[in-house]
PDB file of C-alpha atoms in Angstrom:
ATOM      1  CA  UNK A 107      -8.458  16.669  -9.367  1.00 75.00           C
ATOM      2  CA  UNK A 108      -6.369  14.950  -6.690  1.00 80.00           C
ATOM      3  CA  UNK A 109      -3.987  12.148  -7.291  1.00 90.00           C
ATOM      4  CA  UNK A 110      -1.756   9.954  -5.860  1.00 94.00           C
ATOM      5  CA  UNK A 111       1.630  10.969  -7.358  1.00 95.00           C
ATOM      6  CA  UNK A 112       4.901   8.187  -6.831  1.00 96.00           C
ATOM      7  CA  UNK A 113       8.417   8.651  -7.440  1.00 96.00           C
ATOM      8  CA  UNK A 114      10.824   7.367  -9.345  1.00 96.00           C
ATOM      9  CA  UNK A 115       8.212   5.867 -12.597  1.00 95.00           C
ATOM     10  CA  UNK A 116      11.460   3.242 -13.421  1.00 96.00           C
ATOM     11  CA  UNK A 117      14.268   2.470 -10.523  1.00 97.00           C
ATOM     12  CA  UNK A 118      17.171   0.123 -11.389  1.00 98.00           C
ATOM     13  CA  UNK A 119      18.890  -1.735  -8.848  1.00 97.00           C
ATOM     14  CA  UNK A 120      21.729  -4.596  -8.296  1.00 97.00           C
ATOM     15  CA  UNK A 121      20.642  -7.600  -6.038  1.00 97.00           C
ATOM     16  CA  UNK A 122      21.162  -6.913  -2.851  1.00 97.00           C
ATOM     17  CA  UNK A 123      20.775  -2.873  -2.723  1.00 97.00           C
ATOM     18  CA  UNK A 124      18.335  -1.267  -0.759  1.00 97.00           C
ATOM     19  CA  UNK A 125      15.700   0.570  -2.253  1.00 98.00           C
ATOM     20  CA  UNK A 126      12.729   3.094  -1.309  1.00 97.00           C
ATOM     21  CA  UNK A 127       9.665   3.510  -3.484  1.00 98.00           C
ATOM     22  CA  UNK A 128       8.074   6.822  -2.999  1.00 97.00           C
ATOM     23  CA  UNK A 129       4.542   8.188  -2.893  1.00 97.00           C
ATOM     24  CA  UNK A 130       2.408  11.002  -2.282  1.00 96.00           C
ATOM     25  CA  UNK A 131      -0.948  10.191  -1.411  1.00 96.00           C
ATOM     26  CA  UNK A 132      -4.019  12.258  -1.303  1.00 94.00           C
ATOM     27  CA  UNK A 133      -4.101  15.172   1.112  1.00 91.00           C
ATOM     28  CA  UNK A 134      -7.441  14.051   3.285  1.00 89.00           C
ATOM     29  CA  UNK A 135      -6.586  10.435   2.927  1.00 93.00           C
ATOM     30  CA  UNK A 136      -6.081   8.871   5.740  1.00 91.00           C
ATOM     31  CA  UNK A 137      -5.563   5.087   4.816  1.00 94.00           C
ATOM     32  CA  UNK A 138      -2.185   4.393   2.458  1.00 96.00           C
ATOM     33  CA  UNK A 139      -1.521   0.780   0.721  1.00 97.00           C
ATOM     34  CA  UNK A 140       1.063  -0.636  -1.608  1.00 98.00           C
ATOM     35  CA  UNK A 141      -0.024  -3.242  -4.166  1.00 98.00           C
ATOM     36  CA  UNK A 142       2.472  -4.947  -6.518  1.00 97.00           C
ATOM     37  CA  UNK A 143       2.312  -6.100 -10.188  1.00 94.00           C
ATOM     38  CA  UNK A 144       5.084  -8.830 -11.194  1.00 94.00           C
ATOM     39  CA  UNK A 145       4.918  -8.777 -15.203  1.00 90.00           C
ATOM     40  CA  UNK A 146       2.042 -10.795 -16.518  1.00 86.00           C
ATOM     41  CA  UNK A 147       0.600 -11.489 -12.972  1.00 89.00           C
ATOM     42  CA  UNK A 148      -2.436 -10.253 -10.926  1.00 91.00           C
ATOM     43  CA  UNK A 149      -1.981  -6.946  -8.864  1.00 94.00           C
ATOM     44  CA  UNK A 150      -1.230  -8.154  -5.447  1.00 96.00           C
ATOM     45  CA  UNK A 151      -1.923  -6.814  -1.948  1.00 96.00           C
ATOM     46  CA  UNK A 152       1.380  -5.882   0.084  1.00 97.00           C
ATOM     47  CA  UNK A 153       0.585  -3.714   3.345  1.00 97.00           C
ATOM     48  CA  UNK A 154      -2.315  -1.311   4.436  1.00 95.00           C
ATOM     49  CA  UNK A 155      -1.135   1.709   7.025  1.00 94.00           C
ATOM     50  CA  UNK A 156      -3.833   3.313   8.732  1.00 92.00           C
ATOM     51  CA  UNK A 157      -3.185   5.821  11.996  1.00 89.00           C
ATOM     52  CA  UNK A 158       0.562   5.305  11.590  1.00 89.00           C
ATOM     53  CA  UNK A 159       1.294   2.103  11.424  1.00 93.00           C
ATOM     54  CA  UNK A 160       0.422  -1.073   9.871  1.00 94.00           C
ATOM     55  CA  UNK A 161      -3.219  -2.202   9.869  1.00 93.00           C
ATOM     56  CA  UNK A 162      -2.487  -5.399   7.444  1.00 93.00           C
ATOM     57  CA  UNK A 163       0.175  -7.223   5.535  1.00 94.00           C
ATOM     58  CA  UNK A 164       0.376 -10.236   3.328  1.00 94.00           C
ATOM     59  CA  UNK A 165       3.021 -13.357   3.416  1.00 93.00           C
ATOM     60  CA  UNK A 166       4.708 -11.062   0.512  1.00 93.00           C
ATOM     61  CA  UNK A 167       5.556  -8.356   3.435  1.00 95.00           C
ATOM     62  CA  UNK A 168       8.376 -10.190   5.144  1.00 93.00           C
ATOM     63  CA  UNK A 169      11.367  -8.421   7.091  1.00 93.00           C
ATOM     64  CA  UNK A 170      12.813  -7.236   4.311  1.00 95.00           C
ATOM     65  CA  UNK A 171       9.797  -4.753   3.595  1.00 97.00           C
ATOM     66  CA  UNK A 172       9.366  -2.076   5.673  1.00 97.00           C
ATOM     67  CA  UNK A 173       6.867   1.267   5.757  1.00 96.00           C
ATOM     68  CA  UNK A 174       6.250   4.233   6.643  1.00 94.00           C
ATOM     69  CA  UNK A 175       4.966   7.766   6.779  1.00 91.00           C
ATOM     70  CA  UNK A 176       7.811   9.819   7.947  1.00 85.00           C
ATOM     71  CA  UNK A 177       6.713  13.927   7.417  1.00 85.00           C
ATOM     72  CA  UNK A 178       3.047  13.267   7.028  1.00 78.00           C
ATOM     73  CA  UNK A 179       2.994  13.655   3.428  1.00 86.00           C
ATOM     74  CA  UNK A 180       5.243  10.861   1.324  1.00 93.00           C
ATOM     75  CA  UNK A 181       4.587   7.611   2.239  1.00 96.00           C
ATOM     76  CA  UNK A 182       7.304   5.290   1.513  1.00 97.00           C
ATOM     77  CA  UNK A 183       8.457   1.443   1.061  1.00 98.00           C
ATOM     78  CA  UNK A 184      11.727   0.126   1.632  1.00 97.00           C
ATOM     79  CA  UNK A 185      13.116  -3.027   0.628  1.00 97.00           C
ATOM     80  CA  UNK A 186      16.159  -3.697   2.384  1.00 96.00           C
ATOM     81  CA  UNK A 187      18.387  -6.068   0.442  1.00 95.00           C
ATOM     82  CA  UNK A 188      16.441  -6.363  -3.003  1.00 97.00           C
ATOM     83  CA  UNK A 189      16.034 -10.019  -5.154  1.00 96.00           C
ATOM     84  CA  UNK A 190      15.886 -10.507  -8.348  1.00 97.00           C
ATOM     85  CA  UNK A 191      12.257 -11.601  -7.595  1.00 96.00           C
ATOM     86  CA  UNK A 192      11.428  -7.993  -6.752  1.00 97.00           C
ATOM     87  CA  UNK A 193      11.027  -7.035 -10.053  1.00 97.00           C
ATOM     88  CA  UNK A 194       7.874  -5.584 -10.424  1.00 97.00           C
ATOM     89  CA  UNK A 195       5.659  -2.295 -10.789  1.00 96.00           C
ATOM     90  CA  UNK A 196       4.735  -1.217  -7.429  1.00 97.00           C
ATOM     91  CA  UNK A 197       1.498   1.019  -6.892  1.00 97.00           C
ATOM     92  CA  UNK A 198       0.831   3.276  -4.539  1.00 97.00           C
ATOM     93  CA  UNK A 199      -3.271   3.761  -2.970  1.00 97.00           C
ATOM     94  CA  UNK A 200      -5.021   5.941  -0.649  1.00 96.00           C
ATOM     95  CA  UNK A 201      -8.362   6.256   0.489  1.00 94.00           C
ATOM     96  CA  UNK A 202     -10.586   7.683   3.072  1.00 91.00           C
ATOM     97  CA  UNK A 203     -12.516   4.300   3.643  1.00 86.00           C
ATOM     98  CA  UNK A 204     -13.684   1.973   0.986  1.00 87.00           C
ATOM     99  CA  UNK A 205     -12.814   3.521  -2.482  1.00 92.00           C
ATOM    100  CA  UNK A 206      -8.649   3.694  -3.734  1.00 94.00           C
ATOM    101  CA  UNK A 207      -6.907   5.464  -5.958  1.00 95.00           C
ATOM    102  CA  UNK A 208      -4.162   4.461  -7.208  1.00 95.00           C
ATOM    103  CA  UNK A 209      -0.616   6.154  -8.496  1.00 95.00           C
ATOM    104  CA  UNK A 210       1.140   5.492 -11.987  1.00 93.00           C
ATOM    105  CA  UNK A 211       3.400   2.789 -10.546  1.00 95.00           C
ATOM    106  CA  UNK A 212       7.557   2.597 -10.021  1.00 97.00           C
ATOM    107  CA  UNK A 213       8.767  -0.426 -12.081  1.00 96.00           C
ATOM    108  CA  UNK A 214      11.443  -1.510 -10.138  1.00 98.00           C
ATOM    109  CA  UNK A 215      14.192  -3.571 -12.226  1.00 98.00           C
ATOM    110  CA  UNK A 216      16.748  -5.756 -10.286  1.00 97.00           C
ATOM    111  CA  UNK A 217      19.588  -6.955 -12.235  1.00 97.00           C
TER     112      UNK A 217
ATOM    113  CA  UNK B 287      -9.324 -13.353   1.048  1.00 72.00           C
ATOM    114  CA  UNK B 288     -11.468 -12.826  -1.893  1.00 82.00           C
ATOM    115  CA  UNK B 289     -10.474 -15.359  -5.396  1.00 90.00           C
ATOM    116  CA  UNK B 290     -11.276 -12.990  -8.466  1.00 95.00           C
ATOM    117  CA  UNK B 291     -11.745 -14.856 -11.584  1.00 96.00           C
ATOM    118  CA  UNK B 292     -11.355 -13.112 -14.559  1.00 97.00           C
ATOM    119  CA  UNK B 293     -12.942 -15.312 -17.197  1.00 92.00           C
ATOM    120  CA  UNK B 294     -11.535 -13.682 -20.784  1.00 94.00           C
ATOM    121  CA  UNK B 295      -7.982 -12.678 -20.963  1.00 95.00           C
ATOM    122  CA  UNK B 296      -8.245 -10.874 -23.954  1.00 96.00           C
ATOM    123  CA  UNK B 297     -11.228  -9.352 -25.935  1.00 97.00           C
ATOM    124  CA  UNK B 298     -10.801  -8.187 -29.322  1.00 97.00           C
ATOM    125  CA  UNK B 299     -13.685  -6.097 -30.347  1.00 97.00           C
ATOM    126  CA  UNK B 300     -14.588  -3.990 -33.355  1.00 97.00           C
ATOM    127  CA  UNK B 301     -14.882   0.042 -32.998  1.00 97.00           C
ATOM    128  CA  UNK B 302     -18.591   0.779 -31.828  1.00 97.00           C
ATOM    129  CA  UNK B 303     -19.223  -2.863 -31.153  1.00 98.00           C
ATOM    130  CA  UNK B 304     -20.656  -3.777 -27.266  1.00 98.00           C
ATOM    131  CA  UNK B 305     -18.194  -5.970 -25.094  1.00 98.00           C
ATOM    132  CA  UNK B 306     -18.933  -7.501 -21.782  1.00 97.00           C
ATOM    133  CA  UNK B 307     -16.016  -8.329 -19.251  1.00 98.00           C
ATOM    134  CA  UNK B 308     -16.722 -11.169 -16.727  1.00 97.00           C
ATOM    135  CA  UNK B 309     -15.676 -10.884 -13.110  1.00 97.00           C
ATOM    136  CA  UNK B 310     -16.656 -13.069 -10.763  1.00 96.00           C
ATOM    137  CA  UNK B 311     -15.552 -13.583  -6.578  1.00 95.00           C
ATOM    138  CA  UNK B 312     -15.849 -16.163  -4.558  1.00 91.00           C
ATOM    139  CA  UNK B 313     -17.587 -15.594  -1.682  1.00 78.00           C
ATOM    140  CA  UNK B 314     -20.779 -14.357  -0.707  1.00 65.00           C
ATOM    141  CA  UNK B 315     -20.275 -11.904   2.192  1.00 76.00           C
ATOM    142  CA  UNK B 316     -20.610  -8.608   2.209  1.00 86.00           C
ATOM    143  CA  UNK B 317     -18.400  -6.905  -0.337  1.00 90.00           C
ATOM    144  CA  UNK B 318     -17.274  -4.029  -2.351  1.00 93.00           C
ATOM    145  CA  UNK B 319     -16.740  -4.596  -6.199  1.00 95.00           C
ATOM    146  CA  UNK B 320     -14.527  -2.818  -8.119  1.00 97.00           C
ATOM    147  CA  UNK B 321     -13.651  -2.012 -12.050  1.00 98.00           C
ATOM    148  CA  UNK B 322      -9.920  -0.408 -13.027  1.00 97.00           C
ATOM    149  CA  UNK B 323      -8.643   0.304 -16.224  1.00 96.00           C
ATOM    150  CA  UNK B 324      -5.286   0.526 -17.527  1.00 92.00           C
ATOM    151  CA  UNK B 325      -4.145   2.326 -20.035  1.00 91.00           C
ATOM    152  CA  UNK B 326      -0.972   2.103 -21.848  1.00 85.00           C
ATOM    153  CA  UNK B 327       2.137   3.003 -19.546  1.00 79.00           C
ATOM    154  CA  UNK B 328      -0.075   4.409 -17.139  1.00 84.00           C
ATOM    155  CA  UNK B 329      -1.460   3.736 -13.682  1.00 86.00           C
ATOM    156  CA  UNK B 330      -4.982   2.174 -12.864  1.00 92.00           C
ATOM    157  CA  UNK B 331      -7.807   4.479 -12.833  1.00 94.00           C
ATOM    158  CA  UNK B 332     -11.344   3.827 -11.071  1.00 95.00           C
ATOM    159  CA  UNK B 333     -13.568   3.154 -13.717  1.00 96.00           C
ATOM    160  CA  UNK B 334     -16.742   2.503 -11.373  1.00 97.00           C
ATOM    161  CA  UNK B 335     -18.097   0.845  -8.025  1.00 96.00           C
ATOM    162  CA  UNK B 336     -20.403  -0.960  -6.416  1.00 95.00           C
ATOM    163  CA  UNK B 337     -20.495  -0.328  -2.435  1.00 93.00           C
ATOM    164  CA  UNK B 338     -24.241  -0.668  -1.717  1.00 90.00           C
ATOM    165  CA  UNK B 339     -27.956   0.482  -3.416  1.00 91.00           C
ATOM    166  CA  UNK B 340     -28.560  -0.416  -6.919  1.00 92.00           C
ATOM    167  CA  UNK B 341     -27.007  -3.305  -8.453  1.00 92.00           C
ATOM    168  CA  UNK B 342     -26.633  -1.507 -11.866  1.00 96.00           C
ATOM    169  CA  UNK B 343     -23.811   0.990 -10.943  1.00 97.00           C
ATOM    170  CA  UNK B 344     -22.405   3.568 -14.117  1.00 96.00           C
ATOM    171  CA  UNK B 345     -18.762   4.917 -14.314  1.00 95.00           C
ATOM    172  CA  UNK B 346     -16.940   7.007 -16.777  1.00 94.00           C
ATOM    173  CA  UNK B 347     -16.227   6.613 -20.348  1.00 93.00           C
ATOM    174  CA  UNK B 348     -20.212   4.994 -20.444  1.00 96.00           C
ATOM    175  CA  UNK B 349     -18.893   2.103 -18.924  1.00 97.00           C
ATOM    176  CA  UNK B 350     -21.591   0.597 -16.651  1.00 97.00           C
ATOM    177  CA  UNK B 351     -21.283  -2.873 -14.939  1.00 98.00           C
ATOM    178  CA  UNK B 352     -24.044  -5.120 -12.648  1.00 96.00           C
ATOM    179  CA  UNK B 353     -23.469  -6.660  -9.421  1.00 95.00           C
ATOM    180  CA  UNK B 354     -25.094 -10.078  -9.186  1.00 93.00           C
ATOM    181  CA  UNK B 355     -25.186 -11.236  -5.373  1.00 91.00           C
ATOM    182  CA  UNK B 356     -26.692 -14.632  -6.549  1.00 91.00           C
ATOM    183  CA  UNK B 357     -24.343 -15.062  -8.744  1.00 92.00           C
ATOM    184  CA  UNK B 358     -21.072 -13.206  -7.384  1.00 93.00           C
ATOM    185  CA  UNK B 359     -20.678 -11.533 -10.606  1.00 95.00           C
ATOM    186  CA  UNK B 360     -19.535  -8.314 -11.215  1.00 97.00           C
ATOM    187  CA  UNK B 361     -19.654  -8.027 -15.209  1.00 98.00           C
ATOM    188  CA  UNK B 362     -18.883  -5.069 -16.891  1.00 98.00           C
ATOM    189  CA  UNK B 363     -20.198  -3.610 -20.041  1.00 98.00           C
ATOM    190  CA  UNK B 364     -20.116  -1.106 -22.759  1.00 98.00           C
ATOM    191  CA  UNK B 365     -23.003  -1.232 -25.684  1.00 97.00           C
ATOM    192  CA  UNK B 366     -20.278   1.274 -28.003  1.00 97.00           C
ATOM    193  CA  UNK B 367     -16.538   0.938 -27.413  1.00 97.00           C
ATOM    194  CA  UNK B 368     -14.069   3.314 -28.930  1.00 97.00           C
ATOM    195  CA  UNK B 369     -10.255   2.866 -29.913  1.00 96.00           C
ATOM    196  CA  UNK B 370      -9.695   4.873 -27.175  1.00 95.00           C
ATOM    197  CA  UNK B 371     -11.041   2.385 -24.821  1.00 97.00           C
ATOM    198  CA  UNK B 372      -8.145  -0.433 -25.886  1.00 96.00           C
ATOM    199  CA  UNK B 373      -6.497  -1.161 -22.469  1.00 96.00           C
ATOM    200  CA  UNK B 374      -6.359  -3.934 -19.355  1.00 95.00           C
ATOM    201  CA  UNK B 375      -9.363  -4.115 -17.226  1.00 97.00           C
ATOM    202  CA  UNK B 376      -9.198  -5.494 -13.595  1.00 97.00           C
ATOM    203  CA  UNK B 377     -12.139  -6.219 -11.701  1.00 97.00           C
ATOM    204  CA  UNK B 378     -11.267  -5.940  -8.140  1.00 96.00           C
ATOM    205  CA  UNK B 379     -13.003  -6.979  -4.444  1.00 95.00           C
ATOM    206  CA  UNK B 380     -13.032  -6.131  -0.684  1.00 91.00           C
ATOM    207  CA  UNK B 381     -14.863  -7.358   2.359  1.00 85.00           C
ATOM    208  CA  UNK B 382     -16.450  -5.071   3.758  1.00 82.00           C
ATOM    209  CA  UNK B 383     -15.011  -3.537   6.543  1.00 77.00           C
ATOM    210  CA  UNK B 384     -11.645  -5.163   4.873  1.00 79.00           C
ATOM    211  CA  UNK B 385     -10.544  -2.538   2.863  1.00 82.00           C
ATOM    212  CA  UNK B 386      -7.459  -4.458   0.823  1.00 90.00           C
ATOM    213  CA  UNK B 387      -7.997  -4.986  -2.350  1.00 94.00           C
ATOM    214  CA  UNK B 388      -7.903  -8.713  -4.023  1.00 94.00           C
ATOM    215  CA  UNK B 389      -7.604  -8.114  -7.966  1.00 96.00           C
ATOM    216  CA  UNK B 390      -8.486 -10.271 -11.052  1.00 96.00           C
ATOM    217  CA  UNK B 391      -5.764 -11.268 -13.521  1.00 95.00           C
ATOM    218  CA  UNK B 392      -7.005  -8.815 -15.916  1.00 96.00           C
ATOM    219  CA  UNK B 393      -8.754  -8.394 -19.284  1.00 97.00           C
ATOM    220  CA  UNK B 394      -7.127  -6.471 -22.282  1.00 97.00           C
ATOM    221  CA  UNK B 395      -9.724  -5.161 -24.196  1.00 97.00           C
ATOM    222  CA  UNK B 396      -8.768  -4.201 -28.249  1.00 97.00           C
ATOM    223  CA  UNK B 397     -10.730  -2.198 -30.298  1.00 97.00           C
ATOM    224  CA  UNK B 398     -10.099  -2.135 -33.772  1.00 96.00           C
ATOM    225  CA  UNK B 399     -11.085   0.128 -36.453  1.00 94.00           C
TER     226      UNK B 399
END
């Protein structure tokens, strides 16, 4: 069976590094999110990417977030100068329309 | 956006015993109704759906759930749970034609022998 595969499971960063979350979504998909999980709070929308480029994005998205799809297979996020407010488990979903799957997470540490 | 309201953060529950986990959304439009599960360490997993037809929708691991329009409930049920069915349950909700997700705070479900 498919599935949405991301890379690295645990990243560990100083304040103030850039980072880039990776993920593989599923080969007919055509719609990509990311979705993040600060420890013991609700899973929380980031950015949808449909057609190359961004369809959606919440307040959370600010210029320091960026996407994108760059060999139309990984789909990536990049935070550009990371806070210690980062910290969280960020998932990975693609779908064809109305259904996602989702990948295992990266827990991203800043220290 | 959708408000998903989670009503039981955690559910202990003997082995074989039924549970019921309580989702509800708040608004009335047209929407799609999710369950996920979490297991340990791991990612979330589709447990089941609700995008139109019958209210009474069944997913895997005899998990079933009902979609209450009246109501905006989404509850989920099992009439046996397992050990293996100790986790964190998120109910989770789209507009239609919206496709981002707006998730509950979660349920963790224990089963105990």
């Amino acid at each position: 069976e498919p599935e949405v595969t991301q890379t690295p499971s645990h990243q560990v960063t100083q304040m103030g590094q850039e980072v880039i979350l990776r993920c593989v979504p599923i080969s007919n998909h055509l719609y990509f999110y990311w979705y993040r999980q600060i420890l013991g709070q609700k899973v929380e929308f980031l950015v949808s990417f449909y057609n190359n480029e961004i369809s959606e994005k919440s307040e959370i998205f600010d210029d320091q977030f960026s996407v994108e799809r760059p060999d139309g297979s990984n789909f990536t996020l990049k935070i550009r100068s990371t806070k210690l407010e980062d910290s969280a488990m960020y998932f990975c979903a693609s779908s064809t329309g109305d259904t996602q799957y989702f990948g295992p997470g990266t827990r991203l540490t800043v220290l | 956006a959708q408000s998903v309201t989670q009503l039981d953060s955690q559910v202990p529950v003997f082995e074989e015993a039924p549970v019921e986990l309580r989702c509800n959304y708040s608004s009335s439009v047209s929407v799609y109704l999710f369950w996920y599960v979490q297991y340990p360490n791991q990612g979330l997993q589709l447990l089941l759906k609700y995008l139109s037809g019958s209210t009474l929708v069944k997913g895997i691991n005899g998990f079933e759930a009902e979609f209450n329009k009246s109501q905006t409930s989404f509850h989920l049920r099992k009439p046996s749970v397992h050990i293996s069915d100790t986790a964190e349950y998120f109910c989770a909700v789209s507009d239609r034609g919206d496709y981002k997700l707006s998730f509950g705070a979660g349920t963790t479900v224990t089963v105990r022998a």
